[in-house]
Amino acid sequence: MYAKAVYAGGVGPLEVFHTIAQAAAGAPAAVACGYFDGLHIGHAAVVGRAVQRAREEGLCAGVFTFTRAGGSPERKAGAGEIVTEADKYAILDAWGVQRVLAPDFSEFHNLEPEAFFDEVLVRRMGARVVCCGADFRFGRAAAGGAALLEKLCASRGVALEIVPEVLCGGVRVSSTRIREMLAAGDVKEAGRLLGRAFGYRLTVVHGKRLGRTIDSPTINQRFPKSFVRLRHGVYAAAAVVDGALLPAVANIGLRPTVEQTDAVNSETYIIGFSGDLYGRQIEVRLLEFLRDEQKFASVDALRARIQADARASVPIAKAYIEKTGK
Ligand SMILES: Cc1cc2nc3c(=O)[nH]c(=O)nc-3n(C[C@H](O)[C@H](O)[C@H](O)COP(=O)(O)O)c2cc1C
Ligand SMILES: Nc1ncnc2c1ncn2[C@@H]1O[C@H](COP(=O)(O)OP(=O)(O)O)[C@@H](O)[C@H]1O
C-alpha cells in the first residue's frame, strides 16, 4: 500500500496519508473527524466548518478518516460503502480539504482516547480546531465521546465545534438512511441526502462484446466487494466523459439473459456517444429507477427493451444535465 498520495484539483493538491506512522507532524490545522461514508449533506456541514475555520484562521484544512480493510467499528460492520475510497478523496478535494489522514481502522483502534487525541489529532494532524458531529466516538472500544472530547480540547487549548445534525424531511441525514434508499432503488431520494446525484467512478473493463452487436455498446464496470448494495435494475443515468455530462442508461445486476454469475455488474450505454473507453475511469450517475432486471427469452427482445429504456432515460438525463450545467 502506498503511504501518501497527492490528488490534483480543489484549492491545491490534496495530500492523503494512509498510515499514522508515516504522516509527518502536520502544520496547524482545523480538522474534521469521522468515517464520512457517502459524504452526504450532514458530512458536508462538518467538513465545511473545518474548511471555513481553516480559511478564517490561516490553518490547514484537514480531515481524519479511516479505511476498514483490516477491521471495522462495530456499528459500521457489514455496511457497504456509498463512495469508493478514491471518490471520497476526490470529493474532499473539491470541498477544499488540503490534508487527509486515512489509516486503516486496525492501525489505531487500540489507542486509548487520550492517546488518539494527542498523538493522532494534535501531533500528526496539527489540530488547533476539531470539528465533528454529536455522535463522534474515538479511542479503544469507542470509549470517547463528545464529553471527553470537550474536556481534552479544553485542557490542550484546542477549539472544538460540534456541528448540529442536518435533517431532511424532519429526519436526521445518515449513511444508513442512504443505504436503505439505494437498496430500494430510490436513487432520487438518496441524491437529495447526498447533495448530488449518487454515482461512482470506476474503471471500464471488457465484457462479452455483445452490446455493440445489438446497437447498445455498454461500458462494463465492477463494483468493489465492499460497495453498497444497489437494487438491481435499469436506471436513467448520466456519464461523465472528458468532463462532459452525457445522457445514458444503466443496468445494475447479473444480466441473466446472457450470463450465469453472481458478480454484480454496472453496464452503461452512453446515448449518442461513440469512442473507446476501455481502461478509463468513467463516472456514472444514477438518476432514476426505471424497471427491474429481467431474463428475456431472446437477445432480440433484450435489444428492443434496451432501446425503449434509452428512450425513457433521455428526457430525465437531459433535464438533469440542464439543471447541473456540466
Ligand atoms: C439499459 C440496459 C438494460 C438492460 N437490461 C437487461 C435485463 O433486463 N436483463 C439482462 O439480462 N441484461 C440486461 N442488460 C445487459 C445486457 O445483457 C448487456 O448489456 C448485453 O448483453 C451486452 O453485454 P456486453 O457489454 O458484455 O457486450 C441491460 C443493459 C442495458 C444497457
Ligand atoms: N455509446 C457508447 N456507450 C458505451 N460504450 C461505448 C459507446 N460507444 C463505444 N463504446 C465502447 O464500446 C465498449 C462496449 O462495447 P460492447 O460491445 O458492449 O463490449 P463489452 O463486451 O466490452 O462491453 C465500451 O467499453 C466503450 O469502450
JSON list of C-alpha atoms in Angstrom, two decimals, residues 4 24 65 71 106 115 133 156 184 209 248 269 300:
[
{"chain": "A", "resi": 4, "resn": "LYS", "atom": "CA", "xyz": [0.95, 9.09, 0.63]},
{"chain": "A", "resi": 24, "resn": "ALA", "atom": "CA", "xyz": [4.71, 13.83, 9.22]},
{"chain": "A", "resi": 65, "resn": "THR", "atom": "CA", "xyz": [-10.98, 9.45, 8.42]},
{"chain": "A", "resi": 71, "resn": "GLY", "atom": "CA", "xyz": [-11.42, -4.28, 10.75]},
{"chain": "A", "resi": 106, "resn": "SER", "atom": "CA", "xyz": [-6.75, -1.60, 12.65]},
{"chain": "A", "resi": 115, "resn": "ALA", "atom": "CA", "xyz": [-3.54, 8.86, 23.11]},
{"chain": "A", "resi": 133, "resn": "GLY", "atom": "CA", "xyz": [-20.81, 15.52, 14.67]},
{"chain": "A", "resi": 156, "resn": "ARG", "atom": "CA", "xyz": [-4.95, 21.20, 25.38]},
{"chain": "A", "resi": 184, "resn": "ALA", "atom": "CA", "xyz": [-34.78, 0.11, -2.63]},
{"chain": "A", "resi": 209, "resn": "ARG", "atom": "CA", "xyz": [-18.62, -7.78, -26.92]},
{"chain": "A", "resi": 248, "resn": "ALA", "atom": "CA", "xyz": [-27.03, 7.38, -20.53]},
{"chain": "A", "resi": 269, "resn": "TYR", "atom": "CA", "xyz": [-24.98, 2.64, -22.66]},
{"chain": "A", "resi": 300, "resn": "ASP", "atom": "CA", "xyz": [-33.78, -9.64, -29.85]}
]
